[in-house]
PDB file of C-alpha atoms in Angstrom:
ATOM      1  CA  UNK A   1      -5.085   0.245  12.286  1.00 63.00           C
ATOM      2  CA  UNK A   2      -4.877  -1.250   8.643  1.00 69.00           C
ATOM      3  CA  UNK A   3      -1.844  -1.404   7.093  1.00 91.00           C
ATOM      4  CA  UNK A   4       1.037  -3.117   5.769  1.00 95.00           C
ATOM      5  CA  UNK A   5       4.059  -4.965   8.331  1.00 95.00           C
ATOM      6  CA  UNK A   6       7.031  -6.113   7.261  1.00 96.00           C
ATOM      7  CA  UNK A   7       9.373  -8.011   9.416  1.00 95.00           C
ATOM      8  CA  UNK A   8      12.534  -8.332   9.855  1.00 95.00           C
ATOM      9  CA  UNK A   9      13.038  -4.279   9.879  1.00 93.00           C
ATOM     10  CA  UNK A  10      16.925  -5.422   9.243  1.00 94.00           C
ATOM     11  CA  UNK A  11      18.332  -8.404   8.567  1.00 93.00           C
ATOM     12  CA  UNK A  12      22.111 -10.021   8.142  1.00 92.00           C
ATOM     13  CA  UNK A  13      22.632 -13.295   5.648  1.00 89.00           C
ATOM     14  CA  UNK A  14      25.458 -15.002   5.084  1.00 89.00           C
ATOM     15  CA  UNK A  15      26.442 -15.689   1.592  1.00 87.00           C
ATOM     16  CA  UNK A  16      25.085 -19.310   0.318  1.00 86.00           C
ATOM     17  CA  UNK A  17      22.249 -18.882   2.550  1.00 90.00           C
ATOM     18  CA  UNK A  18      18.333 -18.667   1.870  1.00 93.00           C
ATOM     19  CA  UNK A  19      16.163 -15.898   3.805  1.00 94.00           C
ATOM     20  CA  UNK A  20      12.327 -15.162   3.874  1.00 96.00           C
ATOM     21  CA  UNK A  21      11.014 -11.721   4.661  1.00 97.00           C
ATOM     22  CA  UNK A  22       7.607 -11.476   5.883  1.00 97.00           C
ATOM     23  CA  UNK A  23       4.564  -9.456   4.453  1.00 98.00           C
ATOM     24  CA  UNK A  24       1.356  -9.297   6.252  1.00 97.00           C
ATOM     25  CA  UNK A  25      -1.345  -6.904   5.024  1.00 96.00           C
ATOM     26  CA  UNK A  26      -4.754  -6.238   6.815  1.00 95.00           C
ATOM     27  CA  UNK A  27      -6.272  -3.557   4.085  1.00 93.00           C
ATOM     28  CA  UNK A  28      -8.330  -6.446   2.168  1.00 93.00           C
ATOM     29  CA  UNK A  29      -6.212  -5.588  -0.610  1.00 92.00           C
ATOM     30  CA  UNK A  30      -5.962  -8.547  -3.619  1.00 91.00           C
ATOM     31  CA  UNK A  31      -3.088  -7.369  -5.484  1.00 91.00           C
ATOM     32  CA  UNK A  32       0.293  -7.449  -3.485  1.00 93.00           C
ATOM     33  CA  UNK A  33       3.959  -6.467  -4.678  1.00 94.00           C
ATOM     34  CA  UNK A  34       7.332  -7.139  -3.760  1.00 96.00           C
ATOM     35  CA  UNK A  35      10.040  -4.039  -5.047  1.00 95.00           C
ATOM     36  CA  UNK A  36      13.519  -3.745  -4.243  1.00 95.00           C
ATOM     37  CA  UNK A  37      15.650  -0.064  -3.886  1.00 92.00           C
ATOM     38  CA  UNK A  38      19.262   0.276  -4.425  1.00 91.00           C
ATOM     39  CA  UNK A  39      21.031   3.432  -3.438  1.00 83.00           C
ATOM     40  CA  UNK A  40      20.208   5.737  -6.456  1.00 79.00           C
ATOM     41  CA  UNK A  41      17.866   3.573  -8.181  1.00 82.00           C
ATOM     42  CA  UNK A  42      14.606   3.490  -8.772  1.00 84.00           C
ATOM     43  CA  UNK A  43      12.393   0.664  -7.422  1.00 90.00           C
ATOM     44  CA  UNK A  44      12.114  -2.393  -9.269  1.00 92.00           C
ATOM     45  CA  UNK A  45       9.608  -5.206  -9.227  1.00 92.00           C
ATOM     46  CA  UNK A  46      10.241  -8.460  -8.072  1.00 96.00           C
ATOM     47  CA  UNK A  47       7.051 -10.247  -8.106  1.00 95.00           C
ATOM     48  CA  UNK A  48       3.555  -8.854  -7.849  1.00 92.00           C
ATOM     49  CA  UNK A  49       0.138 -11.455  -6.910  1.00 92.00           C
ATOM     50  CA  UNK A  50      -3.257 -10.439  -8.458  1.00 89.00           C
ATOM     51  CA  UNK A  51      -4.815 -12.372  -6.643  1.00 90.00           C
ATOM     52  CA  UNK A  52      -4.330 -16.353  -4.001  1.00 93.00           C
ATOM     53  CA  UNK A  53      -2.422 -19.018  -5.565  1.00 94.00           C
ATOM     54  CA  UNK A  54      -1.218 -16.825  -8.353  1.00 92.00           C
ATOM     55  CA  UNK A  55       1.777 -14.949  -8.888  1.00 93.00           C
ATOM     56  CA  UNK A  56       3.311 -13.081 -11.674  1.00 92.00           C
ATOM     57  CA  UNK A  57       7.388 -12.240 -12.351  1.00 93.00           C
ATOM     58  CA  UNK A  58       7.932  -8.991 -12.559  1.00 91.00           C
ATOM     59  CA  UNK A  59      11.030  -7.109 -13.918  1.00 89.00           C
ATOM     60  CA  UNK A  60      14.180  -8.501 -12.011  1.00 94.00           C
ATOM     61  CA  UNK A  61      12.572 -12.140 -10.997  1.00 96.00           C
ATOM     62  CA  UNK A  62      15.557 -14.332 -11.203  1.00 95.00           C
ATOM     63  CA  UNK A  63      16.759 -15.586  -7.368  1.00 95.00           C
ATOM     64  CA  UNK A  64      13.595 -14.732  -5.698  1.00 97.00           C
ATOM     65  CA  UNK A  65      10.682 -17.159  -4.983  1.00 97.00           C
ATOM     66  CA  UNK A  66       6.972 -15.999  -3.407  1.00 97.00           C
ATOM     67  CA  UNK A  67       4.054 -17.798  -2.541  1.00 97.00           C
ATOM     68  CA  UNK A  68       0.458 -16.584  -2.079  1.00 97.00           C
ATOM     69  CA  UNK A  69      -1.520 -19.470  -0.092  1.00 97.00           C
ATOM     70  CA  UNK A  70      -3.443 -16.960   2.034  1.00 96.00           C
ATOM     71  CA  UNK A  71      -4.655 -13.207   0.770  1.00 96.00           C
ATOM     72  CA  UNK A  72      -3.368 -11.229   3.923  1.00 96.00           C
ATOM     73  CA  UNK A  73       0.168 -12.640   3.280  1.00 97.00           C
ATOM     74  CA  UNK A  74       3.036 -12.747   0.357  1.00 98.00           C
ATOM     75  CA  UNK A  75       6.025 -13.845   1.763  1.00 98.00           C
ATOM     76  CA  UNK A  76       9.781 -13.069  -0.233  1.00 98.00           C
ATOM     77  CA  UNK A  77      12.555 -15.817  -0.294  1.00 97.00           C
ATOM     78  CA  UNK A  78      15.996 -14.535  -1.397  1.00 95.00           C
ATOM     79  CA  UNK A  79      17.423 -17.480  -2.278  1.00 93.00           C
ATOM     80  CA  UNK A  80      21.777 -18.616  -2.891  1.00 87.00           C
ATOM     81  CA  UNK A  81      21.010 -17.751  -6.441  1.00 87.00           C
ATOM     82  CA  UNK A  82      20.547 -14.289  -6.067  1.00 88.00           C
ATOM     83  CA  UNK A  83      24.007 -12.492  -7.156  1.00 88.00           C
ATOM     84  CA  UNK A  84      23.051  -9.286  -5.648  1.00 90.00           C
ATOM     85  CA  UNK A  85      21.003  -9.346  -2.558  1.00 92.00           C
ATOM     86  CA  UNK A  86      22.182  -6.857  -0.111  1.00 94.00           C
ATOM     87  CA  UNK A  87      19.342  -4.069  -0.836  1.00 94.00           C
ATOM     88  CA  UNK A  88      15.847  -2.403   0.504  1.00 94.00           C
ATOM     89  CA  UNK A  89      12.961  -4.669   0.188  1.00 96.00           C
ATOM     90  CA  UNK A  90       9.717  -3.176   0.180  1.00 95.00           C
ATOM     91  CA  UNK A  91       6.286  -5.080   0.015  1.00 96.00           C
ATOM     92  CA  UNK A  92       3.324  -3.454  -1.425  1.00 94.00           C
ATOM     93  CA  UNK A  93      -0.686  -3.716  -1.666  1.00 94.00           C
ATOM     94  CA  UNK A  94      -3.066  -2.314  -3.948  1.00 90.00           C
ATOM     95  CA  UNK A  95      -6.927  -2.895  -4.638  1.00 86.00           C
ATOM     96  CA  UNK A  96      -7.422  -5.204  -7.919  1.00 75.00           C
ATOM     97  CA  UNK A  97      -7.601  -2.560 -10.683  1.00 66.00           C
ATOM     98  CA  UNK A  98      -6.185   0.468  -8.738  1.00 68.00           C
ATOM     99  CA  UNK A  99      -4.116   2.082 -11.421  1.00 65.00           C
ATOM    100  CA  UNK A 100      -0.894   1.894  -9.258  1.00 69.00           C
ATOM    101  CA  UNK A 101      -1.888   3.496  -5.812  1.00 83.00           C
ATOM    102  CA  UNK A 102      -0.031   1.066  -3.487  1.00 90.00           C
ATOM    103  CA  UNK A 103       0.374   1.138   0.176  1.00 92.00           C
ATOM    104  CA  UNK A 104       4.189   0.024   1.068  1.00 94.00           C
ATOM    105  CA  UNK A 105       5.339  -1.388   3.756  1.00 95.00           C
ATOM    106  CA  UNK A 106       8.138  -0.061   5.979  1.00 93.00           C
ATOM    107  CA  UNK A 107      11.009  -2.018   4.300  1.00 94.00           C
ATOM    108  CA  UNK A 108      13.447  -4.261   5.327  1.00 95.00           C
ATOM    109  CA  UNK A 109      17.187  -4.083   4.596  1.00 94.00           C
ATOM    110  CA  UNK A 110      19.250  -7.368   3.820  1.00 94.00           C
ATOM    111  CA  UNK A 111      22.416  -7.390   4.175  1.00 94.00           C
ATOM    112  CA  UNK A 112      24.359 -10.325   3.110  1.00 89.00           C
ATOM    113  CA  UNK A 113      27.933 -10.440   4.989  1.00 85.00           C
TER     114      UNK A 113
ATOM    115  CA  UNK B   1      15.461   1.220 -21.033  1.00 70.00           C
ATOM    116  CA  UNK B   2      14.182   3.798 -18.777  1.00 83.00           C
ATOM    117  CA  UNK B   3      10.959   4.031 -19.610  1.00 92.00           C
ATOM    118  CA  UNK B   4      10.305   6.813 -16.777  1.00 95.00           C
ATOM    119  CA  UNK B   5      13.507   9.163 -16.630  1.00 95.00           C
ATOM    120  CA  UNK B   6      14.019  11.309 -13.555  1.00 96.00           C
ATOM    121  CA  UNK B   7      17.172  13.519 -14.502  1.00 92.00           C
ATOM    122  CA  UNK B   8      17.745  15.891 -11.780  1.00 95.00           C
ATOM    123  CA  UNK B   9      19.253  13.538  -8.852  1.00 94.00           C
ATOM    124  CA  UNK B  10      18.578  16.104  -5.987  1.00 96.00           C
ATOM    125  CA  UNK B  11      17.051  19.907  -5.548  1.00 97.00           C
ATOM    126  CA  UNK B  12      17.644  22.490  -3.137  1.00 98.00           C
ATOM    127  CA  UNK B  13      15.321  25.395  -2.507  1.00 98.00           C
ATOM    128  CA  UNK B  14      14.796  27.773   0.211  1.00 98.00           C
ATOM    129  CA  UNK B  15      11.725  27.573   2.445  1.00 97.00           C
ATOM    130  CA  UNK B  16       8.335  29.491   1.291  1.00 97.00           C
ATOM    131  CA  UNK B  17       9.705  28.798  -2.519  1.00 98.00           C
ATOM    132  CA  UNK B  18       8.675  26.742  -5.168  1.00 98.00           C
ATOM    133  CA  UNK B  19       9.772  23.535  -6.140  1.00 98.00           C
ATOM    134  CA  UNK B  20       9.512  22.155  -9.222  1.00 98.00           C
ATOM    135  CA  UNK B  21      10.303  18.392  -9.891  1.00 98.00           C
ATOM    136  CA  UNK B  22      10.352  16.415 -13.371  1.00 98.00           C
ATOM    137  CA  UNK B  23       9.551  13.510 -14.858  1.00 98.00           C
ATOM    138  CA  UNK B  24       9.819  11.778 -18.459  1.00 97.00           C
ATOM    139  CA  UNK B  25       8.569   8.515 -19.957  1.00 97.00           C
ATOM    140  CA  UNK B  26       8.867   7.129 -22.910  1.00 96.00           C
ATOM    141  CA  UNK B  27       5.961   4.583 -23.287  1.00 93.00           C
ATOM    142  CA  UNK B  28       3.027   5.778 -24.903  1.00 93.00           C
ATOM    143  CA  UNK B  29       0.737   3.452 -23.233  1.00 91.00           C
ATOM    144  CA  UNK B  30       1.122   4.712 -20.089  1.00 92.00           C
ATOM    145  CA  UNK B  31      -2.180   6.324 -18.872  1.00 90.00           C
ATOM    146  CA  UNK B  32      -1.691   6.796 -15.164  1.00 92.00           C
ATOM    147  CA  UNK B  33       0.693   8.562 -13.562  1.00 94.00           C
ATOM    148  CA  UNK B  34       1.603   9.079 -10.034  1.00 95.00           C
ATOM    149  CA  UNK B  35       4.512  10.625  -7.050  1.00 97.00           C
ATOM    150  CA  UNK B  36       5.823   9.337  -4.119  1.00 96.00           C
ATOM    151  CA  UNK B  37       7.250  10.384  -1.749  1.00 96.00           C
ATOM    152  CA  UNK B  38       9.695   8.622   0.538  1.00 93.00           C
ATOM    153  CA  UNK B  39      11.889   9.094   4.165  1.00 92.00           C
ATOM    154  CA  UNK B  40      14.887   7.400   4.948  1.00 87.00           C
ATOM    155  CA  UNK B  41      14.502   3.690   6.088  1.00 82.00           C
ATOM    156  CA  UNK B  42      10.284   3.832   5.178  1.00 87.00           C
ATOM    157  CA  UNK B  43       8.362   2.939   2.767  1.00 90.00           C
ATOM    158  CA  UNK B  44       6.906   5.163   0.006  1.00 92.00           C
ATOM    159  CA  UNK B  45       4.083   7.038   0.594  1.00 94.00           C
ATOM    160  CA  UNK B  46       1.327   8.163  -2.389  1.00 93.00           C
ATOM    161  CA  UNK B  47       1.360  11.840  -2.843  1.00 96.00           C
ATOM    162  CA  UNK B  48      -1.005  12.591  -5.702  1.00 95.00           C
ATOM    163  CA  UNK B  49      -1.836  11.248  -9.577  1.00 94.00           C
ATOM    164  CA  UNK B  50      -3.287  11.812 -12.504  1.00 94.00           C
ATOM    165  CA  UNK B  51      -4.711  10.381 -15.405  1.00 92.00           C
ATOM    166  CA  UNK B  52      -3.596  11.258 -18.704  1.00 92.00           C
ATOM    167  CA  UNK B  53      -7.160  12.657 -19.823  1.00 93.00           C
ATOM    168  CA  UNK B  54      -6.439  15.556 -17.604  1.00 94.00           C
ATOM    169  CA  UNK B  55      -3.438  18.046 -17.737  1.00 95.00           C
ATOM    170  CA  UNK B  56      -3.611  19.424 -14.109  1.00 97.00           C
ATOM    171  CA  UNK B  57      -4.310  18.099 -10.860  1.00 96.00           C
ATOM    172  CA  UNK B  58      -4.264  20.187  -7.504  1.00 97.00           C
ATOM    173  CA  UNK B  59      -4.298  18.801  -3.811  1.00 96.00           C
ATOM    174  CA  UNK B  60      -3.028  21.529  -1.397  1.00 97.00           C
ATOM    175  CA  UNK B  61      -0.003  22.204  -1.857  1.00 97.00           C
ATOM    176  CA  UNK B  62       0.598  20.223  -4.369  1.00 98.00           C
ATOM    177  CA  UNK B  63      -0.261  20.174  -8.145  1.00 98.00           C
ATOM    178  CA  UNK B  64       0.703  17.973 -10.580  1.00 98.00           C
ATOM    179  CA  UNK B  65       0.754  19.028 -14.419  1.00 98.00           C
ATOM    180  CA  UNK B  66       0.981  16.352 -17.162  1.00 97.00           C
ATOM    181  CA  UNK B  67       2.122  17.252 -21.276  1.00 97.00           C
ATOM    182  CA  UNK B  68       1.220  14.639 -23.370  1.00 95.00           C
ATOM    183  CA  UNK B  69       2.533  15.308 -26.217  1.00 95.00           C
ATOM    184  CA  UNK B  70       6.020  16.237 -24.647  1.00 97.00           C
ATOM    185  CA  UNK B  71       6.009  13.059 -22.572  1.00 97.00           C
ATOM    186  CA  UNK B  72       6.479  14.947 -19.420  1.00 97.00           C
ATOM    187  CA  UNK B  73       5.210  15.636 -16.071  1.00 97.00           C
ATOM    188  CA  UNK B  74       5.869  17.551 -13.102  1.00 98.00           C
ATOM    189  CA  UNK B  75       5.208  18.067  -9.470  1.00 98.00           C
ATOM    190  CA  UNK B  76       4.872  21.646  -8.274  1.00 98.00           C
ATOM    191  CA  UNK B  77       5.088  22.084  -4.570  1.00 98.00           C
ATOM    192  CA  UNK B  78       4.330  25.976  -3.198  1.00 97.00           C
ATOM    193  CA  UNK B  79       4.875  27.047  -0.498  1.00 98.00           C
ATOM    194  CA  UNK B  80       7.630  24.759   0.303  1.00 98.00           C
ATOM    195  CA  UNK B  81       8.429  23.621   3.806  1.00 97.00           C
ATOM    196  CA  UNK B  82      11.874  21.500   5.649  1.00 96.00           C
ATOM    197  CA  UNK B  83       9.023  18.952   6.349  1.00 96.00           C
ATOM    198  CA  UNK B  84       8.535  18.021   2.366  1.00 97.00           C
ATOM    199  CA  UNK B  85      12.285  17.352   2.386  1.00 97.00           C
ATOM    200  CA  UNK B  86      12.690  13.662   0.928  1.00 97.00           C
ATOM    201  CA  UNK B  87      12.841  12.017  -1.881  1.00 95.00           C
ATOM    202  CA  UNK B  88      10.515  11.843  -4.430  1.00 97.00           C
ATOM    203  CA  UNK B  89       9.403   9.289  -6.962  1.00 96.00           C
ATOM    204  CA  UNK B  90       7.318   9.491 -10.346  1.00 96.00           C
ATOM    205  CA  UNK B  91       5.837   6.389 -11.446  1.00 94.00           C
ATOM    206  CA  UNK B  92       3.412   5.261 -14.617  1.00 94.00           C
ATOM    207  CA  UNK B  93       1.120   3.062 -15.116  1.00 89.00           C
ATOM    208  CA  UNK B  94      -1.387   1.435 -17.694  1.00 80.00           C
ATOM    209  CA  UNK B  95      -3.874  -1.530 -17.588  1.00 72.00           C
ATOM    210  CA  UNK B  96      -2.117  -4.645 -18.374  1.00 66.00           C
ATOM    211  CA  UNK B  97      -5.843  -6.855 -18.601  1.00 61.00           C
ATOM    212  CA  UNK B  98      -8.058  -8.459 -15.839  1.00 58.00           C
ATOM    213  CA  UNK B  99      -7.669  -5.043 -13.801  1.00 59.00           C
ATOM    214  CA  UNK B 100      -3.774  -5.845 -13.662  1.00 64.00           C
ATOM    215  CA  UNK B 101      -1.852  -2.484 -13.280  1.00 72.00           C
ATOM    216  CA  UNK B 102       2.190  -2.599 -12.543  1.00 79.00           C
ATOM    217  CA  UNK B 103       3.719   0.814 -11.824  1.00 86.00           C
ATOM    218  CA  UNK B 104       7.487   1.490 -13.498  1.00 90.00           C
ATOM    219  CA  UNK B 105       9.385   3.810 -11.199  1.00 93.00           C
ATOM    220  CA  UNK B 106      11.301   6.294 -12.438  1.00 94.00           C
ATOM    221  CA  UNK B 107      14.748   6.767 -10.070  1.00 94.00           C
ATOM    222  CA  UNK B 108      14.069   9.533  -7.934  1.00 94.00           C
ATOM    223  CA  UNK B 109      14.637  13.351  -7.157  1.00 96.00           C
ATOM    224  CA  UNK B 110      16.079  13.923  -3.365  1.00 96.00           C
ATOM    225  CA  UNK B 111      14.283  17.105  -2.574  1.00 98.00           C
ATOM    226  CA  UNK B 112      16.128  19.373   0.212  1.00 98.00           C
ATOM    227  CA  UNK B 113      14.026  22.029   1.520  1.00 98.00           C
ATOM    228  CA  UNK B 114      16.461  24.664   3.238  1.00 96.00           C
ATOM    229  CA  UNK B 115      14.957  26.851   6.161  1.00 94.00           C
TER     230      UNK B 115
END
């Protein structure tokens, strides 16, 4: 089945320390998209790739870092600088010049102790 | 600045009803325009979209009507069922060059369908 996996599902971090959630896609999708979802909030774009080797910030950048060596994968750090990071992360894909309709992962939930 | 405004928080209706769900924006370049919908603990999933060269667009269930002019869209959902109960999210979109697209989420209406 194509689709989108996330992993951890949950995770715990303590405070100071750097974590990497996982993305995998196998849709053949070019454009991938990392959003996070506070309670009562809309989602908000973290980064977003158009396409390997290139990434874009999106709206609330500052404390994350991506990469995007291969297509199928766009891994999220959460790094120390991060003031915030106890949310919902969700990774998305789209086709390259979709207009919007992205397939999300299931999520995974940081919490930082 | 919310550029997509979703002011009702939550909605209740009874089963077999209507429900009606809004949306604002306030950028004029969006030209896309789509809803989510989302469970607890999952991931959104798309529900249906329209451009803004058309006012109305059915799927089931489901119709989406979009007012240019008044910056507004909604998502009617008739009959409705427990099963739709969720929350749901507008979003907007317009072409940013080189086929880039990045959708602005508006904050979300919990829909509670009551049996």
């Amino acid at each position: 089945d194509g689709g989108i996996t996330q992993s951890p599902k949950y995770l715990f971090r303590k405070e100071g320390q750097n974590v990497t959630l996982s993305c995998e896609q196998n849709l053949n999708h070019d454009a991938m998209y990392w959003y996070r979802q506070d309670p009562g909030q809309g989602l908000r774009l973290i980064y977003y790739s158009q396409i390997v080797n290139d990434f874009q910030k999106g709206d609330i950048a500052e404390g994350y870092s991506v990469s995007r060596e291969k297509k199928e994968s766009f891994p999220l750090t959460v790094t120390s600088a991060q003031k915030n990071p106890t949310a919902f992360y969700l990774c998305a894909s789209s086709i390259r010049g979709s207009a919007g309709e992205l397939f999300f992962g299931e999520g995974s939930r940081l919490t930082v102790l | 600045d919310q550029q997509v405004k979703q002011n009702s928080p939550s909605l209740s209706v009874q089963e077999g009803r209507i429900s009606i769900l809004n949306c604002d924006y306030t950028n004029s370049m969006f030209d896309y325009f789509l809803w989510y919908k989302k469970y607890p603990a999952e991931g959104p999933t798309f529900l249906i979209s329209i451009s803004s060269i058309k006012d109305k667009n059915e799927d089931g269930r489901f119709t989406v009507f979009l007012n240019k002019s008044a910056k507004h869209l909604s998502l009617h959902i008739v009959p409705s069922q427990p099963g739709d109960s969720a929350v749901y999210f507008c979003a907007a979109s317009y072409g940013r060059g080189a086929g880039s697209y990045q959708l602005t989420f508006g904050k979300g209406t919990k829909l509670s369908v009551i049996p």
